[in-house]
């Protein structure tokens, strides 16, 4: 596979590269560009990912830096909190990590968000590198500098905008993902097409079978396409004052469902369900046609997305959105489709509208 | 008193104003410029400061914003940790603070650092305003965007660079400081003169009696002078890659003493002791004359600084510096005086040199 390199700017200046390869073989040469020879590096990861990739990555890094360390926490959203961050701070302090040292986030979204936040706040900020191993983190969470952890039951309540120094994507890691994790990543990818790029969305549908078979060449193209969309959005609006909010398409109701289901569904699965619901609202408002809406329903079904869970209380979902952090002075910033391939933020979405879309979703289930 | 307004730039662009007045009467008009009418404001403070100023400040703010809240924690360095931050996060969540809302840090350095860090990390960053009430925070910690809390026994281990939207200094609050707090602030002020501005240092000595009497006019001039020095340093080097380290003059040994004394001495008192010790090292290296060194010893004594505590183990102080976060790859960045009014960073300071300066300090005590 040819190398793909995408440079990402922050406030007009070069910030970091996204490098897409099909192995870890080029990680050392990319890290060398960051002058790591006299630095300590701590690979932060979770136990499941560690069992697959930690030794491989460690072997690549050990010859090129001063010391290689690893900090492994328990897999899962339950670890994404300040307790795990405190454990990492302790590890770094006791191993005398200073401002010149570096963290590598090896894993999915939880690892990347947590490691990024720790890097942003340890000694007021040390360098970190994203090595995302889940499809979701490769196309979405590793790019753009959003870092954070959950607080009590609230997702990403504590965090910082803090840029990595490099995002290194090894597409072959997609091969070891569970079907659920794979589908979860597809949630963000389909979302990218729907909010920003109709051609990409159509290409995805046309290549559905190869994507579901995780064909190497097609996956590299898929990941590149999605990274480009994410890059364009975060470059235009790094701190979510404007269009970056489009990336929350599917997230308002998705988050509520995720929380009520107590994280039994994966994040991207909930985003997929939420995207279908937001599409229903876009149709009912006359922004997209019924045909386009049905096509979106079919597409998510084709990519093996779950339906709205049968047991869930629809009014509870709506109620949950009131706590959503995207609430601003009482009016939710709700992302809908103006048309297929173009999102917009609406502040006039009512709870009745949400409920009506949820009833439509239930009828489809 | 005439208003003093100093604008502070961050990476070349206007970031915030420092406004110096002799009452809280103009706080509301400064806040109005930040468009607060539809925003919730939470005044974060500690119990001692609250008893003096919370009601006055609340009365000024209440008419001009959407809701006024307050979060009060227990006075002292022992509160400067993630537990207090978590309590503040909880308060903000339960009162539905969103990204458009604002925090005001009303108090000394602990309040400012902790509130700033909370603002930097709540929902990935909300606005905050510094209203420093101690001399130390007015001339030093409220300016420049360093925020943070202690972690275990390590000072400022967790933090972020995050700029306030305004620093509002009411010089009359200096009147309610204890003698110890006042002296503590003078530690940073004398330091500013020594590292950057000999004329300011000489002016201070000439106005010693009025300063110690906390004369209004002289205090305003003193604070303005120190704010200008701090501003010049942080504008040139916002993230402490270079000359901002000069501000750590007196801090390496000062921090060690502060920690070994278990915070029985105030921060600025320890900085003063550390500054005298660093001056001794500068003299022994031949950078300043013996006369200049003796003058520095006399100046700190004239401003009522304590001597090096008699009971403290000198070797323990040196040992403690090994953990100092300014350690970089094993060599401490030690700030010495090249001459009076000009600091420089040295990486070749040995433990023997520190011990020798400490023995000199003990002989003076």
XYZ file of C-alpha atoms in Angstrom:
730
model
C 0.000 0.000 0.000
C 1.183 3.485 -0.792
C 1.655 5.891 2.057
C -1.014 8.515 2.542
C 0.001 11.707 4.362
C -2.466 14.446 5.257
C -1.185 17.565 6.998
C -3.540 19.216 9.454
C -3.436 22.928 10.213
C -4.486 24.614 13.445
C -5.348 28.305 13.210
C -3.636 28.532 9.866
C -0.354 26.920 10.909
C 0.876 23.363 10.363
C 0.015 21.329 13.447
C 0.549 17.633 12.652
C 0.455 14.922 10.008
C -2.007 12.082 9.664
C -0.024 9.161 8.240
C -1.952 6.171 6.878
C -0.043 2.885 6.390
C -0.935 -0.813 6.535
C 1.494 -1.807 9.310
C 3.457 -0.385 12.242
C 6.692 -0.666 10.232
C 6.968 3.069 9.573
C 6.045 4.316 13.050
C 9.679 4.647 14.162
C 10.658 6.770 11.165
C 7.689 9.097 11.756
C 8.524 9.428 15.459
C 12.160 10.187 14.664
C 10.969 13.341 12.905
C 9.712 14.484 16.303
C 13.241 14.288 17.793
C 12.553 11.559 20.303
C 16.097 10.249 20.826
C 16.549 11.836 24.272
C 12.966 11.501 25.407
C 11.060 9.061 27.556
C 7.987 7.647 25.828
C 5.053 6.110 27.666
C 2.677 3.998 25.583
C -0.776 4.350 27.113
C -3.196 1.590 26.167
C -5.866 -0.771 27.499
C -5.518 -4.468 28.200
C -7.350 -5.751 25.121
C -5.371 -3.641 22.640
C -2.177 -4.341 24.593
C -2.596 -8.075 24.016
C -2.621 -7.495 20.254
C -0.204 -4.647 19.630
C 1.783 -3.463 22.649
C 4.819 -5.649 22.099
C 5.012 -4.852 18.387
C 4.813 -1.126 18.999
C 7.243 -1.270 21.915
C 9.800 -3.087 19.755
C 9.571 -0.371 17.111
C 9.987 2.447 19.628
C 12.589 1.088 22.036
C 15.615 1.555 19.732
C 14.842 5.203 18.917
C 14.107 6.862 22.286
C 15.640 7.178 25.734
C 13.258 4.935 27.692
C 10.070 3.114 26.729
C 7.323 2.729 29.319
C 3.769 1.464 29.166
C 0.672 2.195 31.201
C -2.185 -0.251 30.706
C -5.692 0.259 32.020
C -8.844 -1.827 31.813
C -10.707 -1.776 28.498
C -13.973 0.079 28.250
C -15.851 3.360 28.700
C -15.928 2.691 32.482
C -12.194 3.470 32.551
C -12.623 6.852 30.872
C -12.582 8.931 34.029
C -10.359 11.000 36.289
C -9.457 7.962 38.381
C -7.617 6.422 35.431
C -6.062 9.800 34.610
C -4.834 10.082 38.214
C -3.294 6.634 37.944
C -1.445 7.759 34.831
C -0.270 11.003 36.511
C 1.096 8.879 39.365
C 2.884 6.566 36.968
C 4.464 9.516 35.157
C 5.512 11.271 38.362
C 7.036 8.149 39.856
C 8.969 7.533 36.657
C 10.041 11.200 36.590
C 8.464 12.135 33.281
C 9.153 15.785 32.541
C 7.880 18.348 30.048
C 10.115 17.087 27.275
C 8.813 13.520 27.428
C 5.973 12.065 25.394
C 2.872 9.894 25.537
C 1.605 7.589 22.792
C -2.096 6.728 22.777
C -2.337 3.179 21.410
C -5.956 2.126 21.117
C -9.462 3.311 20.385
C -11.363 6.452 21.278
C -11.248 5.939 25.037
C -7.455 5.567 24.993
C -6.998 8.560 22.694
C -9.314 10.912 24.604
C -7.908 9.939 27.989
C -4.260 10.018 26.923
C -4.753 13.338 25.156
C -6.323 14.879 28.241
C -3.538 13.551 30.449
C -0.947 14.964 28.034
C -2.776 18.314 27.987
C -2.691 18.617 31.771
C 0.448 16.835 32.999
C 2.901 19.634 33.849
C 0.628 21.978 31.858
C 1.111 19.971 28.698
C 3.476 17.414 27.191
C 3.582 16.061 23.637
C 1.455 13.117 22.581
C 0.962 10.971 19.503
C -2.220 9.206 18.443
C -1.932 5.618 17.207
C -5.626 4.807 16.775
C -6.457 1.115 16.391
C -10.250 1.205 16.104
C -12.021 2.328 12.957
C -13.913 4.971 14.931
C -10.783 6.542 16.364
C -8.968 6.366 13.020
C -11.567 8.393 11.175
C -12.885 10.583 13.934
C -11.693 10.931 17.516
C -7.925 10.914 16.890
C -8.170 13.966 14.635
C -8.878 17.494 15.796
C -7.536 17.722 19.317
C -10.673 17.071 21.330
C -9.596 15.274 24.469
C -11.475 14.443 27.631
C -12.966 12.044 30.118
C -16.390 11.371 31.551
C -17.413 12.809 34.910
C -20.003 10.977 36.947
C -22.555 9.936 34.324
C -21.693 12.794 31.966
C -19.694 12.060 28.847
C -16.634 14.168 28.027
C -17.549 16.694 30.695
C -13.915 17.334 31.579
C -11.401 17.885 28.808
C -9.288 20.207 26.734
C -8.561 21.133 23.134
C -5.046 19.832 22.692
C -3.403 18.786 19.445
C -1.397 15.592 18.952
C 2.031 15.833 17.302
C 1.219 12.977 14.909
C -1.633 10.631 14.048
C -0.313 7.290 12.797
C -2.990 5.000 11.397
C -2.223 1.341 10.739
C -5.229 0.213 8.674
C -4.460 -3.460 9.254
C -5.665 -3.128 12.863
C -9.193 -2.978 11.460
C -8.821 -6.717 10.858
C -8.845 -7.510 14.567
C -11.930 -5.455 15.443
C -15.122 -7.198 16.505
C -18.090 -6.787 14.183
C -19.650 -4.423 16.709
C -16.544 -2.212 16.837
C -16.379 -2.209 13.056
C -20.010 -1.164 12.736
C -19.434 1.479 15.381
C -16.698 3.053 13.250
C -18.943 2.921 10.198
C -21.438 5.076 12.130
C -19.068 8.034 12.096
C -18.009 7.335 8.510
C -21.547 7.300 7.109
C -22.203 10.428 9.186
C -19.248 12.163 7.503
C -20.750 11.438 4.089
C -24.226 12.594 5.076
C -23.142 15.911 6.609
C -20.500 16.945 4.090
C -19.953 14.831 0.990
C -22.724 13.149 -0.974
C -20.303 11.573 -3.471
C -18.401 9.892 -0.653
C -21.716 8.617 0.747
C -22.696 7.208 -2.654
C -19.238 5.651 -3.139
C -19.620 3.944 0.233
C -22.965 2.448 -0.720
C -21.549 1.236 -4.056
C -18.622 -0.435 -2.224
C -20.709 -1.826 0.598
C -19.703 -5.469 0.134
C -15.969 -4.783 -0.023
C -16.225 -2.518 3.000
C -18.096 -5.138 5.014
C -15.450 -7.676 3.967
C -12.806 -5.146 5.178
C -10.977 -5.294 1.861
C -7.543 -3.673 2.357
C -7.523 -1.301 -0.589
C -11.098 -0.148 -0.104
C -10.590 0.338 3.641
C -7.561 2.595 3.027
C -9.643 4.695 0.641
C -12.560 4.782 3.052
C -10.356 5.890 5.958
C -8.584 8.500 3.843
C -11.896 9.938 2.666
C -13.250 10.201 6.164
C -10.019 11.704 7.561
C -10.172 14.367 4.852
C -13.718 15.335 5.804
C -12.849 15.466 9.491
C -9.735 17.517 8.707
C -11.651 20.050 6.644
C -14.170 20.548 9.432
C -11.684 20.920 12.294
C -9.392 23.192 10.293
C -12.284 25.523 9.593
C -13.547 25.485 13.174
C -11.009 24.109 15.654
C -12.885 24.991 18.852
C -16.454 24.188 17.864
C -17.787 27.690 17.585
C -19.451 26.912 14.260
C -19.506 24.109 11.703
C -17.599 21.626 13.876
C -20.965 21.158 15.552
C -22.086 19.371 12.341
C -20.001 16.431 13.522
C -22.565 16.054 16.293
C -25.095 14.866 13.716
C -26.784 11.865 15.284
C -25.183 12.577 18.642
C -27.931 14.362 20.587
C -30.364 11.448 20.595
C -27.462 9.004 20.158
C -25.862 10.097 23.450
C -29.175 9.845 25.262
C -29.728 6.304 23.977
C -26.132 5.370 24.804
C -26.576 6.583 28.360
C -30.002 5.048 28.987
C -28.754 1.722 27.609
C -25.907 2.069 30.122
C -23.315 1.741 27.377
C -24.470 -1.730 26.283
C -24.460 -0.377 22.718
C -21.237 0.979 21.219
C -20.893 4.747 20.729
C -20.935 4.558 16.928
C -23.938 2.239 16.950
C -25.835 4.855 18.942
C -24.621 7.567 16.580
C -26.001 5.486 13.697
C -29.383 5.151 15.402
C -29.288 8.879 16.210
C -28.377 9.729 12.604
C -31.394 7.824 11.308
C -33.612 9.670 13.815
C -32.153 13.066 12.841
C -32.741 12.111 9.195
C -36.373 11.374 10.036
C -36.669 14.850 11.526
C -35.017 16.338 8.418
C -37.576 14.514 6.257
C -40.542 15.601 8.415
C -39.358 19.180 8.075
C -39.218 18.748 4.309
C -35.455 19.226 4.032
C -34.907 15.783 2.470
C -37.408 13.606 0.621
C -39.069 10.496 1.995
C -37.078 8.519 -0.575
C -33.807 9.957 0.695
C -34.827 9.196 4.260
C -35.717 5.590 3.377
C -32.381 5.275 1.581
C -30.579 6.376 4.753
C -32.560 3.830 6.793
C -31.593 1.113 4.300
C -27.946 2.155 4.235
C -27.538 1.909 8.001
C -29.355 -1.466 7.926
C -27.056 -2.659 5.118
C -24.039 -1.794 7.250
C -25.529 -3.950 10.028
C -26.590 -1.184 12.382
C -28.925 -2.110 15.209
C -32.414 -0.629 15.334
C -33.728 1.522 18.139
C -33.870 -0.911 21.106
C -37.420 -2.204 21.573
C -37.496 -1.904 25.335
C -36.304 1.683 25.618
C -38.724 4.359 26.859
C -38.998 7.018 24.150
C -39.929 9.839 26.488
C -36.952 9.039 28.665
C -34.670 9.540 25.642
C -36.133 12.982 25.054
C -35.854 13.871 28.727
C -32.227 12.816 28.757
C -31.374 15.359 26.043
C -32.110 18.148 28.518
C -28.884 17.351 30.303
C -26.974 17.250 27.061
C -23.906 19.425 27.273
C -24.791 20.917 23.945
C -27.633 22.687 25.709
C -26.942 26.378 25.461
C -29.119 28.699 27.438
C -31.953 26.227 27.214
C -32.058 25.680 23.440
C -30.420 22.558 22.047
C -28.139 22.978 19.045
C -29.651 20.188 16.965
C -27.888 19.083 13.778
C -30.178 18.138 10.877
C -29.619 17.533 7.171
C -30.418 20.486 4.918
C -29.927 17.978 2.151
C -27.987 14.740 1.714
C -24.321 15.789 2.021
C -25.032 19.050 3.859
C -25.781 19.558 7.562
C -26.932 22.631 9.443
C -27.578 23.530 13.084
C -31.124 24.262 14.203
C -32.037 25.799 17.529
C -35.790 25.428 17.205
C -36.115 21.648 17.501
C -38.869 20.799 19.960
C -39.223 17.820 22.255
C -42.385 16.896 20.312
C -40.331 16.682 17.116
C -37.818 14.396 18.782
C -40.588 12.196 20.133
C -42.242 12.006 16.732
C -38.944 10.919 15.130
C -38.479 8.311 17.851
C -41.965 6.944 17.147
C -41.073 6.768 13.448
C -37.876 4.933 14.461
C -39.856 2.498 16.578
C -42.207 1.801 13.678
C -39.154 0.963 11.516
C -37.734 -1.368 14.171
C -6.831 57.044 41.797
C -6.580 57.081 38.035
C -7.390 53.911 36.174
C -4.443 51.885 34.900
C -5.091 49.589 31.935
C -2.459 47.209 30.543
C -3.340 45.085 27.537
C -1.716 41.664 27.358
C -1.010 39.895 24.072
C -0.824 36.152 23.514
C 1.109 35.029 20.450
C 0.935 38.506 19.001
C -2.817 38.983 19.410
C -4.744 40.894 22.071
C -5.727 38.449 24.802
C -6.983 40.436 27.827
C -6.686 43.632 29.843
C -5.220 44.067 33.296
C -7.281 46.802 34.944
C -5.947 48.378 38.156
C -8.405 50.353 40.334
C -8.753 51.054 44.050
C -12.226 49.562 44.544
C -14.644 47.024 43.018
C -16.811 49.878 41.695
C -15.700 49.445 38.090
C -15.841 45.640 37.922
C -19.336 45.580 36.422
C -18.459 47.965 33.602
C -15.391 45.869 32.714
C -17.435 42.645 32.750
C -20.098 44.203 30.546
C -17.469 44.523 27.818
C -17.306 40.724 27.866
C -21.022 40.452 26.976
C -22.168 38.773 30.159
C -25.852 39.715 30.105
C -27.082 36.254 29.099
C -24.473 34.284 30.954
C -24.318 32.508 34.273
C -21.371 33.598 36.410
C -19.933 31.529 39.242
C -17.675 33.370 41.685
C -15.115 30.865 42.949
C -13.453 31.830 46.208
C -12.311 30.560 49.604
C -13.951 31.122 52.959
C -11.554 33.772 54.269
C -11.732 35.968 51.156
C -15.479 35.342 50.932
C -15.991 36.853 54.378
C -14.385 40.093 53.191
C -15.445 40.517 49.582
C -17.981 37.991 48.291
C -21.094 40.021 49.018
C -19.622 43.232 47.572
C -18.583 41.487 44.376
C -21.860 39.587 44.097
C -23.835 42.844 44.399
C -21.826 44.363 41.547
C -22.334 41.374 39.283
C -25.917 40.335 39.961
C -27.571 43.158 37.982
C -25.525 42.608 34.827
C -25.649 38.844 34.179
C -28.199 36.071 33.923
C -27.496 34.252 37.202
C -24.860 34.745 39.897
C -23.539 31.704 41.751
C -20.740 31.184 44.219
C -18.567 28.227 45.080
C -16.588 28.568 48.305
C -13.855 26.213 49.403
C -11.620 26.093 52.438
C -8.708 28.547 52.519
C -5.195 27.255 52.023
C -2.786 25.329 49.837
C -4.337 22.067 51.136
C -7.406 22.860 49.040
C -5.411 23.255 45.821
C -6.029 19.773 44.487
C -8.230 17.744 42.163
C -10.709 17.022 44.961
C -11.652 20.699 45.136
C -11.722 20.874 41.339
C -14.079 17.890 41.260
C -16.340 19.609 43.764
C -16.456 22.641 41.481
C -17.179 20.485 38.393
C -20.088 18.931 40.310
C -21.427 22.314 41.309
C -21.263 23.545 37.706
C -22.885 20.409 36.295
C -25.705 20.447 38.818
C -26.370 24.093 38.069
C -26.236 23.374 34.332
C -23.310 25.628 33.495
C -22.574 25.438 29.779
C -19.764 26.552 27.488
C -21.035 30.106 27.289
C -20.993 30.637 31.046
C -18.143 32.090 33.077
C -16.110 31.712 36.245
C -14.640 34.515 38.334
C -11.636 33.712 40.517
C -11.946 35.943 43.587
C -8.961 35.470 45.868
C -5.274 34.757 45.994
C -3.016 32.456 44.006
C -4.686 29.225 45.097
C -8.100 30.473 43.989
C -6.756 31.804 40.686
C -4.770 28.700 39.774
C -7.562 26.311 40.722
C -10.342 28.315 39.075
C -8.272 28.779 35.941
C -7.604 25.053 35.677
C -11.279 24.275 36.233
C -12.222 26.798 33.541
C -9.616 25.304 31.181
C -11.045 21.794 31.538
C -14.785 22.124 32.194
C -16.470 21.253 28.873
C -13.024 21.674 27.254
C -12.818 25.291 28.336
C -15.088 28.123 29.488
C -14.224 31.794 30.046
C -12.816 33.008 33.332
C -11.849 36.310 34.922
C -9.176 36.866 37.541
C -10.007 39.149 40.471
C -6.841 38.713 42.532
C -7.050 39.923 46.128
C -3.577 39.055 47.430
C -0.522 41.064 46.511
C 1.169 37.931 45.190
C -1.659 37.063 42.832
C -2.043 40.684 41.699
C 1.528 41.000 40.514
C 2.274 37.461 39.524
C -0.008 34.449 39.395
C -3.094 36.115 37.876
C -1.131 37.191 34.780
C 0.093 34.869 32.056
C -2.342 31.970 31.977
C -0.525 29.427 34.108
C -3.179 27.416 35.889
C -2.964 24.246 37.922
C -3.310 22.283 41.099
C -1.027 20.195 43.271
C -0.987 16.407 42.950
C -0.005 14.361 45.954
C 2.921 16.320 47.405
C 3.887 17.849 44.053
C 3.086 21.480 43.395
C 1.319 22.495 40.181
C 1.850 19.033 38.722
C -1.488 19.096 36.913
C -2.462 22.167 34.972
C -2.871 23.990 31.696
C -1.883 27.179 29.932
C -5.192 29.009 29.706
C -5.707 32.758 29.475
C -8.224 34.745 31.509
C -10.543 37.175 29.708
C -9.758 39.971 32.183
C -7.619 40.611 35.255
C -9.290 43.133 37.564
C -7.069 44.319 40.419
C -8.557 46.241 43.329
C -5.476 47.567 45.110
C -7.433 48.343 48.282
C -7.648 44.622 49.073
C -3.968 44.832 50.007
C -5.158 46.615 53.168
C -6.778 43.460 54.547
C -3.802 41.155 54.008
C -1.925 39.768 56.973
C 1.675 40.916 57.310
C 2.769 37.446 56.204
C 0.644 37.584 53.033
C 1.932 41.053 52.299
C 5.544 39.980 52.667
C 4.806 36.950 50.504
C 3.680 39.220 47.675
C 6.772 41.369 48.118
C 8.859 38.255 47.449
C 7.646 38.095 43.840
C 7.874 41.874 43.450
C 11.496 42.123 44.580
C 12.196 39.120 42.354
C 10.746 40.992 39.352
C 13.159 43.863 39.976
C 16.153 41.599 40.409
C 15.595 39.549 37.256
C 14.532 42.292 34.869
C 14.627 45.919 36.036
C 17.323 47.395 38.280
C 15.673 50.848 38.358
C 12.433 49.337 39.656
C 14.445 47.474 42.318
C 16.176 50.702 43.376
C 12.866 52.624 43.391
C 11.417 49.958 45.680
C 14.282 50.278 48.133
C 13.935 54.089 48.126
C 10.197 53.773 48.851
C 10.554 51.009 51.397
C 8.789 52.826 54.253
C 5.748 53.843 52.184
C 5.511 50.336 50.757
C 5.615 48.735 54.197
C 2.944 51.246 55.320
C 0.910 50.141 52.258
C 0.506 53.732 51.083
C -2.212 53.797 48.399
C -0.429 55.772 45.704
C 2.868 53.939 46.102
C 1.141 50.541 46.144
C -0.613 51.311 42.838
C 2.726 52.251 41.283
C 4.403 49.173 42.744
C 1.702 46.840 41.409
C 1.700 48.506 37.991
C 5.478 48.175 37.736
C 5.413 44.519 38.633
C 2.499 43.753 36.287
C 4.434 45.378 33.434
C 7.471 43.195 34.076
C 5.354 40.051 34.298
C 3.500 41.047 31.110
C 6.714 41.627 29.171
C 8.015 38.198 30.164
C 4.855 36.213 29.391
C 4.266 38.024 26.105
C 7.748 37.115 24.954
C 7.500 33.513 26.107
C 3.927 32.395 26.846
C 4.658 28.689 27.308
C 7.908 28.782 29.222
C 10.222 27.620 26.464
C 12.695 30.378 27.223
C 12.873 33.527 29.335
C 9.671 32.835 31.255
C 11.856 30.482 33.251
C 13.530 33.612 34.721
C 10.392 34.017 36.813
C 11.484 30.852 38.597
C 14.334 32.822 40.183
C 14.342 31.793 43.828
C 11.865 28.998 43.159
C 14.076 25.902 42.917
C 15.345 26.046 46.493
C 12.249 28.022 47.551
C 9.917 25.176 46.497
C 12.060 22.631 48.309
C 11.984 24.680 51.508
C 8.242 25.271 51.135
C 7.660 21.548 50.825
C 9.963 20.414 53.627
C 8.415 23.026 55.935
C 5.065 21.472 54.986
C 3.726 24.831 53.832
C 4.149 26.529 57.233
C 5.892 29.352 55.373
C 4.040 31.268 52.648
C 5.022 30.695 49.013
C 6.446 34.200 48.548
C 8.382 33.965 51.790
C 10.056 30.825 50.472
C 10.686 32.524 47.132
C 12.378 35.348 49.047
C 14.588 32.903 50.928
C 15.305 31.099 47.658
C 16.110 34.393 45.915
C 18.695 35.252 48.551
C 20.213 31.777 48.144
C 20.310 32.089 44.355
C 21.927 35.506 44.784
C 24.571 33.903 46.993
C 25.266 31.423 44.189
C 25.458 34.304 41.677
C 27.981 36.036 43.925
C 30.070 32.889 44.432
C 30.211 32.485 40.675
C 31.388 36.067 40.367
C 28.330 37.295 38.433
C 27.449 39.904 41.081
C 29.716 41.505 43.698
C 29.746 40.683 47.381
C 28.391 44.199 47.991
C 25.457 43.564 45.662
C 24.766 40.255 47.367
C 24.825 41.868 50.830
C 22.502 44.584 49.537
C 20.036 41.889 48.410
C 20.262 40.224 51.834
C 19.565 43.582 53.496
C 16.681 44.403 51.161
C 14.837 41.167 51.894
C 15.473 41.704 55.622
C 14.165 45.286 55.360
C 10.973 43.967 53.791
C 10.601 41.649 56.811
C 11.436 38.372 55.099
C 12.131 35.392 57.329
C 15.573 33.791 57.328
C 16.281 30.224 56.355
C 14.567 28.210 59.128
C 17.111 27.117 61.719
C 15.844 23.583 62.130
C 15.744 22.618 58.463
C 18.185 19.998 57.177
C 20.234 21.598 54.387
C 20.991 18.347 52.599
C 17.321 17.482 52.577
C 16.619 20.741 50.719
C 19.152 19.828 48.045
C 17.764 16.301 47.774
C 14.267 17.660 47.365
C 15.308 19.631 44.272
C 15.850 16.332 42.468
C 12.100 15.904 42.274
C 11.612 19.432 41.078
C 9.479 19.494 37.977
C 11.955 21.812 36.365
C 14.277 18.819 36.146
C 14.904 18.188 32.506
C 16.752 15.067 31.577
C 18.602 15.165 34.877
C 19.942 18.729 34.734
C 18.090 21.411 36.686
C 17.377 24.696 34.917
C 18.653 26.960 37.653
C 17.992 30.699 37.436
C 20.816 32.935 38.639
C 21.545 36.654 38.336
C 23.959 37.602 35.553
C 23.855 41.005 37.172
C 21.368 42.927 39.279
C 18.350 43.417 37.003
C 19.221 40.562 34.626
C 18.633 36.827 35.116
C 19.837 33.860 33.089
C 19.266 30.103 33.138
C 22.169 27.825 34.007
C 22.166 24.079 33.538
C 25.488 23.392 35.255
C 24.531 24.137 38.857
C 25.772 21.328 41.095
C 24.335 20.034 44.338
C 27.566 21.140 46.040
C 26.920 24.718 44.913
C 23.408 24.625 46.314
C 24.675 23.233 49.603
C 27.362 25.897 49.817
C 24.759 28.658 49.262
C 22.552 27.079 51.922
C 25.473 27.084 54.367
C 26.034 30.770 53.533
C 22.319 31.348 54.184
C 22.538 29.558 57.524
C 25.507 31.704 58.524
C 23.415 34.813 57.752
C 20.464 33.532 59.772
